[in-house]
């Protein structure tokens, strides 16, 4: 929120979308299916032609703008409110469409690259193929069933997914990103560089999640103090925020990375 250098563009666009959400919701609830579909088709046609193909207008910013966010929001509301046959396919079909779209874009990039042409615009957020692949990937995950309500896997997914935004804020911050890139470049030149980068990314992910759980826990304590009530009904509820096993794993990961860094520093001195 306080990063004004544009590095956290997603936060700014998302906040503005939230400001306009009541107006967009009112439009969706009062418009009939035909009018809403017509508006969405016109919007994405205009965005594709003028924003992606010819790049003759700059306010779409390749999908980084609140205008593109509003278009995606209306598309999502239409799919949920007026789900047509294209959006009621079997989840396996959704996955096939997603994979096929990704393969098609990859083939196009490789084909152009072999002729010395790099079209970065193919990866733009306003590319219709990118939007379609994102929609069907979302539909795929919305249709699969993962265990029951008390499923361990579902609890693990919820535990990490609820802090995914914190991961973005952590590594996307301009004050951290430059060091993040330097570490990745350094690891790439080491032996087993790719594996080390994967471990480093996992480490950053777990640190961001842990910090977010501590933030949630601290905020819950502050709110309970102001309200004059204990914030947890039981110890099991408290463990849902920061499980002991998670902290043990994080501690072991930190020790392993510290030990690896110390060995490499000793080799550099030698």
CSV table of C-alpha atoms in Angstrom, one decimal:
chain,number,residue,atom,x,y,z
A,1,UNK,CA,0.0,0.0,0.0
A,2,UNK,CA,2.9,2.4,0.8
A,3,UNK,CA,5.1,1.3,-2.0
A,4,UNK,CA,4.8,4.1,-4.6
A,5,UNK,CA,7.5,3.0,-7.1
A,6,UNK,CA,5.1,0.7,-9.1
A,7,UNK,CA,6.6,-2.6,-8.0
A,8,UNK,CA,3.4,-3.7,-6.3
A,9,UNK,CA,1.2,-2.7,-9.2
A,10,UNK,CA,-1.2,-5.6,-8.4
A,11,UNK,CA,-2.1,-4.1,-5.0
A,12,UNK,CA,-3.0,-0.7,-6.5
A,13,UNK,CA,-5.1,-2.2,-9.3
A,14,UNK,CA,-6.8,-4.6,-6.9
A,15,UNK,CA,-7.7,-1.8,-4.5
A,16,UNK,CA,-9.2,0.3,-7.3
A,17,UNK,CA,-11.2,-2.7,-8.5
A,18,UNK,CA,-12.6,-3.1,-4.9
A,19,UNK,CA,-13.7,0.6,-5.0
A,20,UNK,CA,-15.6,-0.1,-8.2
A,21,UNK,CA,-16.9,-3.5,-7.2
A,22,UNK,CA,-20.2,-2.3,-5.8
A,23,UNK,CA,-21.0,-0.5,-9.1
A,24,UNK,CA,-19.9,-3.5,-11.2
A,25,UNK,CA,-22.0,-5.8,-9.0
A,26,UNK,CA,-25.1,-3.6,-9.4
A,27,UNK,CA,-24.6,-3.7,-13.2
A,28,UNK,CA,-24.3,-7.5,-13.2
A,29,UNK,CA,-27.4,-8.0,-11.0
A,30,UNK,CA,-29.6,-5.7,-13.1
A,31,UNK,CA,-28.4,-6.5,-16.6
A,32,UNK,CA,-29.9,-9.5,-18.3
A,33,UNK,CA,-27.7,-12.4,-19.7
A,34,UNK,CA,-27.7,-11.1,-23.2
A,35,UNK,CA,-26.7,-7.5,-22.4
A,36,UNK,CA,-24.0,-8.7,-20.0
A,37,UNK,CA,-22.5,-11.1,-22.5
A,38,UNK,CA,-22.6,-8.4,-25.2
A,39,UNK,CA,-20.8,-6.0,-23.0
A,40,UNK,CA,-18.1,-8.5,-22.1
A,41,UNK,CA,-17.6,-9.5,-25.7
A,42,UNK,CA,-17.3,-5.8,-26.8
A,43,UNK,CA,-14.9,-5.1,-23.9
A,44,UNK,CA,-12.5,-7.9,-24.7
A,45,UNK,CA,-12.7,-7.3,-28.4
A,46,UNK,CA,-11.7,-3.7,-27.9
A,47,UNK,CA,-9.0,-4.7,-25.5
A,48,UNK,CA,-7.6,-7.4,-27.9
A,49,UNK,CA,-7.6,-5.2,-31.0
A,50,UNK,CA,-6.5,-1.8,-29.6
A,51,UNK,CA,-4.6,-3.0,-26.5
A,52,UNK,CA,-2.9,-6.2,-27.6
A,53,UNK,CA,-2.7,-6.5,-31.4
A,54,UNK,CA,-2.1,-2.9,-32.5
A,55,UNK,CA,-1.1,-1.5,-29.1
A,56,UNK,CA,-2.7,1.8,-30.1
A,57,UNK,CA,-4.0,2.7,-26.6
A,58,UNK,CA,-1.8,2.7,-23.5
A,59,UNK,CA,-4.4,2.5,-20.7
A,60,UNK,CA,-4.6,-1.3,-20.8
A,61,UNK,CA,-0.9,-1.6,-19.8
A,62,UNK,CA,-0.8,-5.2,-21.1
A,63,UNK,CA,-3.2,-6.2,-18.3
A,64,UNK,CA,-1.5,-4.4,-15.5
A,65,UNK,CA,-4.3,-1.8,-15.2
A,66,UNK,CA,-7.5,-1.6,-13.2
A,67,UNK,CA,-9.5,-1.5,-16.4
A,68,UNK,CA,-8.3,-5.0,-17.3
A,69,UNK,CA,-9.0,-6.1,-13.8
A,70,UNK,CA,-12.6,-4.9,-14.1
A,71,UNK,CA,-13.0,-6.8,-17.4
A,72,UNK,CA,-11.8,-10.0,-15.8
A,73,UNK,CA,-14.1,-9.4,-12.8
A,74,UNK,CA,-17.1,-9.0,-15.0
A,75,UNK,CA,-16.1,-12.2,-16.9
A,76,UNK,CA,-15.9,-14.1,-13.6
A,77,UNK,CA,-19.3,-12.8,-12.5
A,78,UNK,CA,-20.8,-13.9,-15.8
A,79,UNK,CA,-19.3,-17.4,-15.6
A,80,UNK,CA,-20.7,-17.8,-12.0
A,81,UNK,CA,-24.1,-16.3,-12.7
A,82,UNK,CA,-24.8,-17.4,-16.2
A,83,UNK,CA,-22.6,-20.5,-16.6
A,84,UNK,CA,-23.0,-21.7,-20.2
A,85,UNK,CA,-22.2,-25.1,-21.7
A,86,UNK,CA,-18.6,-24.0,-22.4
A,87,UNK,CA,-18.0,-23.5,-18.7
A,88,UNK,CA,-19.8,-26.7,-17.5
A,89,UNK,CA,-17.4,-29.1,-19.1
A,90,UNK,CA,-15.9,-32.0,-17.2
A,91,UNK,CA,-12.9,-31.0,-15.2
A,92,UNK,CA,-10.6,-33.1,-17.4
A,93,UNK,CA,-11.7,-31.1,-20.4
A,94,UNK,CA,-10.9,-27.9,-18.6
A,95,UNK,CA,-7.4,-29.3,-18.0
A,96,UNK,CA,-7.0,-30.4,-21.6
A,97,UNK,CA,-8.0,-26.9,-22.9
A,98,UNK,CA,-5.5,-25.3,-20.5
A,99,UNK,CA,-2.7,-27.6,-21.5
A,100,UNK,CA,-3.5,-27.2,-25.2
A,101,UNK,CA,-3.5,-23.4,-25.0
A,102,UNK,CA,-0.2,-23.4,-23.2
A,103,UNK,CA,1.3,-25.8,-25.8
A,104,UNK,CA,0.0,-23.6,-28.6
A,105,UNK,CA,1.6,-20.4,-27.2
A,106,UNK,CA,4.9,-22.3,-26.5
A,107,UNK,CA,4.9,-23.6,-30.1
A,108,UNK,CA,4.3,-20.1,-31.4
A,109,UNK,CA,7.1,-18.6,-29.3
A,110,UNK,CA,9.6,-21.3,-30.4
A,111,UNK,CA,8.6,-20.9,-34.1
A,112,UNK,CA,9.1,-17.2,-34.1
A,113,UNK,CA,12.3,-17.5,-32.0
A,114,UNK,CA,13.8,-19.8,-34.7
A,115,UNK,CA,13.4,-17.0,-37.2
A,116,UNK,CA,15.0,-14.5,-34.9
A,117,UNK,CA,11.7,-12.9,-33.8
A,118,UNK,CA,10.8,-12.7,-30.1
A,119,UNK,CA,7.2,-11.7,-29.5
A,120,UNK,CA,6.9,-10.9,-25.8
A,121,UNK,CA,3.4,-9.7,-26.4
A,122,UNK,CA,2.3,-13.4,-26.6
A,123,UNK,CA,2.8,-13.5,-22.8
A,124,UNK,CA,0.7,-10.4,-22.2
A,125,UNK,CA,-2.1,-10.6,-19.7
A,126,UNK,CA,-4.5,-9.3,-22.3
A,127,UNK,CA,-3.7,-12.0,-24.8
A,128,UNK,CA,-7.0,-13.8,-25.4
A,129,UNK,CA,-5.2,-17.2,-25.1
A,130,UNK,CA,-3.7,-16.3,-21.8
A,131,UNK,CA,-7.1,-15.2,-20.5
A,132,UNK,CA,-8.7,-18.4,-21.8
A,133,UNK,CA,-6.1,-20.6,-20.3
A,134,UNK,CA,-6.4,-18.8,-16.9
A,135,UNK,CA,-10.2,-19.2,-17.0
A,136,UNK,CA,-10.1,-23.0,-17.7
A,137,UNK,CA,-7.3,-23.5,-15.1
A,138,UNK,CA,-9.6,-21.8,-12.5
A,139,UNK,CA,-12.5,-23.9,-13.6
A,140,UNK,CA,-10.4,-27.1,-13.3
A,141,UNK,CA,-9.5,-26.4,-9.7
A,142,UNK,CA,-13.1,-25.3,-8.8
A,143,UNK,CA,-14.5,-28.7,-9.9
A,144,UNK,CA,-12.0,-31.1,-8.4
A,145,UNK,CA,-12.8,-32.6,-5.0
A,146,UNK,CA,-10.0,-32.9,-2.4
A,147,UNK,CA,-11.1,-35.2,0.4
A,148,UNK,CA,-13.7,-34.3,3.0
A,149,UNK,CA,-14.1,-31.3,5.3
A,150,UNK,CA,-11.5,-32.7,7.7
A,151,UNK,CA,-9.0,-33.8,5.0
A,152,UNK,CA,-5.4,-33.2,5.9
A,153,UNK,CA,-4.5,-32.3,2.4
A,154,UNK,CA,-7.3,-29.7,2.3
A,155,UNK,CA,-6.0,-28.2,5.6
A,156,UNK,CA,-2.5,-28.0,4.2
A,157,UNK,CA,-3.7,-26.3,1.0
A,158,UNK,CA,-5.8,-23.8,3.0
A,159,UNK,CA,-2.9,-23.1,5.4
A,160,UNK,CA,-0.5,-22.1,2.6
A,161,UNK,CA,-3.0,-20.6,0.1
A,162,UNK,CA,-4.3,-18.2,2.8
A,163,UNK,CA,-0.9,-16.6,2.9
A,164,UNK,CA,-0.1,-16.6,-0.8
A,165,UNK,CA,-0.6,-12.8,-1.0
A,166,UNK,CA,2.0,-12.4,1.7
A,167,UNK,CA,4.5,-14.3,-0.5
A,168,UNK,CA,3.8,-11.9,-3.3
A,169,UNK,CA,4.3,-8.9,-1.1
A,170,UNK,CA,7.5,-10.3,0.4
A,171,UNK,CA,9.4,-11.1,-2.8
A,172,UNK,CA,7.8,-8.4,-4.9
A,173,UNK,CA,8.9,-5.5,-2.6
A,174,UNK,CA,11.4,-3.3,-4.3
A,175,UNK,CA,13.7,-3.2,-1.3
A,176,UNK,CA,13.9,-7.1,-1.3
A,177,UNK,CA,13.6,-7.9,-4.9
A,178,UNK,CA,17.2,-6.7,-5.8
A,179,UNK,CA,18.7,-9.0,-3.2
A,180,UNK,CA,16.4,-11.8,-4.3
A,181,UNK,CA,17.7,-11.5,-7.9
A,182,UNK,CA,21.3,-11.4,-6.7
A,183,UNK,CA,21.0,-14.6,-4.7
A,184,UNK,CA,19.4,-16.4,-7.6
A,185,UNK,CA,22.1,-15.3,-10.0
A,186,UNK,CA,24.8,-16.4,-7.5
A,187,UNK,CA,23.2,-19.8,-7.0
A,188,UNK,CA,22.9,-20.3,-10.8
A,189,UNK,CA,26.7,-20.2,-11.1
A,190,UNK,CA,27.1,-22.8,-8.3
A,191,UNK,CA,27.2,-26.6,-8.7
A,192,UNK,CA,23.6,-28.0,-8.9
A,193,UNK,CA,22.5,-24.4,-9.3
A,194,UNK,CA,19.0,-25.2,-10.5
A,195,UNK,CA,18.3,-27.4,-7.5
A,196,UNK,CA,19.7,-24.8,-5.1
A,197,UNK,CA,17.4,-22.1,-6.7
A,198,UNK,CA,14.4,-24.4,-6.1
A,199,UNK,CA,15.4,-24.8,-2.5
A,200,UNK,CA,15.9,-21.0,-2.1
A,201,UNK,CA,12.5,-20.3,-3.6
A,202,UNK,CA,10.9,-22.8,-1.2
A,203,UNK,CA,12.8,-21.1,1.7
A,204,UNK,CA,11.5,-17.6,0.6
A,205,UNK,CA,8.0,-19.1,0.3
A,206,UNK,CA,8.1,-20.6,3.8
A,207,UNK,CA,9.6,-17.5,5.4
A,208,UNK,CA,6.9,-15.3,3.9
A,209,UNK,CA,4.1,-17.7,5.0
A,210,UNK,CA,5.6,-17.9,8.5
A,211,UNK,CA,5.8,-14.1,8.8
A,212,UNK,CA,2.2,-13.8,7.7
A,213,UNK,CA,1.1,-16.4,10.3
A,214,UNK,CA,2.9,-14.4,12.9
A,215,UNK,CA,1.2,-11.3,11.7
A,216,UNK,CA,-2.2,-12.9,11.8
A,217,UNK,CA,-1.5,-14.2,15.3
A,218,UNK,CA,-0.3,-10.8,16.5
A,219,UNK,CA,-3.4,-9.1,15.1
A,220,UNK,CA,-5.6,-11.6,16.7
A,221,UNK,CA,-4.0,-11.0,20.0
A,222,UNK,CA,-4.3,-7.2,19.6
A,223,UNK,CA,-8.0,-7.5,18.7
A,224,UNK,CA,-8.7,-9.8,21.6
A,225,UNK,CA,-6.9,-7.5,24.0
A,226,UNK,CA,-8.9,-4.5,22.8
A,227,UNK,CA,-12.1,-6.6,23.2
A,228,UNK,CA,-11.0,-8.0,26.6
A,229,UNK,CA,-11.4,-11.6,25.5
A,230,UNK,CA,-9.0,-14.5,24.9
A,231,UNK,CA,-8.5,-14.9,21.2
A,232,UNK,CA,-8.4,-18.7,21.0
A,233,UNK,CA,-11.0,-21.2,22.2
A,234,UNK,CA,-8.5,-24.1,22.4
A,235,UNK,CA,-4.9,-24.9,21.7
A,236,UNK,CA,-5.9,-26.7,18.5
A,237,UNK,CA,-7.3,-23.5,17.2
A,238,UNK,CA,-4.0,-21.8,18.0
A,239,UNK,CA,-2.0,-24.5,16.2
A,240,UNK,CA,-4.1,-23.8,13.0
A,241,UNK,CA,-2.2,-20.5,12.7
A,242,UNK,CA,1.4,-21.7,13.2
A,243,UNK,CA,1.6,-25.5,13.5
A,244,UNK,CA,4.6,-26.8,15.5
A,245,UNK,CA,5.6,-29.1,12.6
A,246,UNK,CA,5.8,-26.2,10.2
A,247,UNK,CA,8.1,-24.2,12.6
A,248,UNK,CA,10.3,-27.3,13.0
A,249,UNK,CA,10.6,-27.7,9.3
A,250,UNK,CA,11.3,-24.1,8.8
A,251,UNK,CA,14.0,-24.2,11.5
A,252,UNK,CA,15.7,-27.2,9.9
A,253,UNK,CA,15.6,-25.5,6.4
A,254,UNK,CA,17.2,-22.4,7.8
A,255,UNK,CA,20.0,-24.5,9.5
A,256,UNK,CA,20.6,-26.4,6.2
A,257,UNK,CA,20.9,-23.2,4.1
A,258,UNK,CA,23.1,-21.6,6.7
A,259,UNK,CA,25.4,-24.6,6.8
A,260,UNK,CA,25.6,-24.7,3.0
A,261,UNK,CA,26.4,-21.0,2.9
A,262,UNK,CA,29.1,-21.4,5.5
A,263,UNK,CA,30.8,-24.2,3.5
A,264,UNK,CA,30.7,-22.1,0.3
A,265,UNK,CA,32.2,-19.1,2.1
A,266,UNK,CA,35.0,-21.3,3.5
A,267,UNK,CA,35.7,-22.6,0.0
A,268,UNK,CA,35.9,-19.0,-1.3
A,269,UNK,CA,38.4,-18.1,1.4
A,270,UNK,CA,40.5,-21.1,0.5
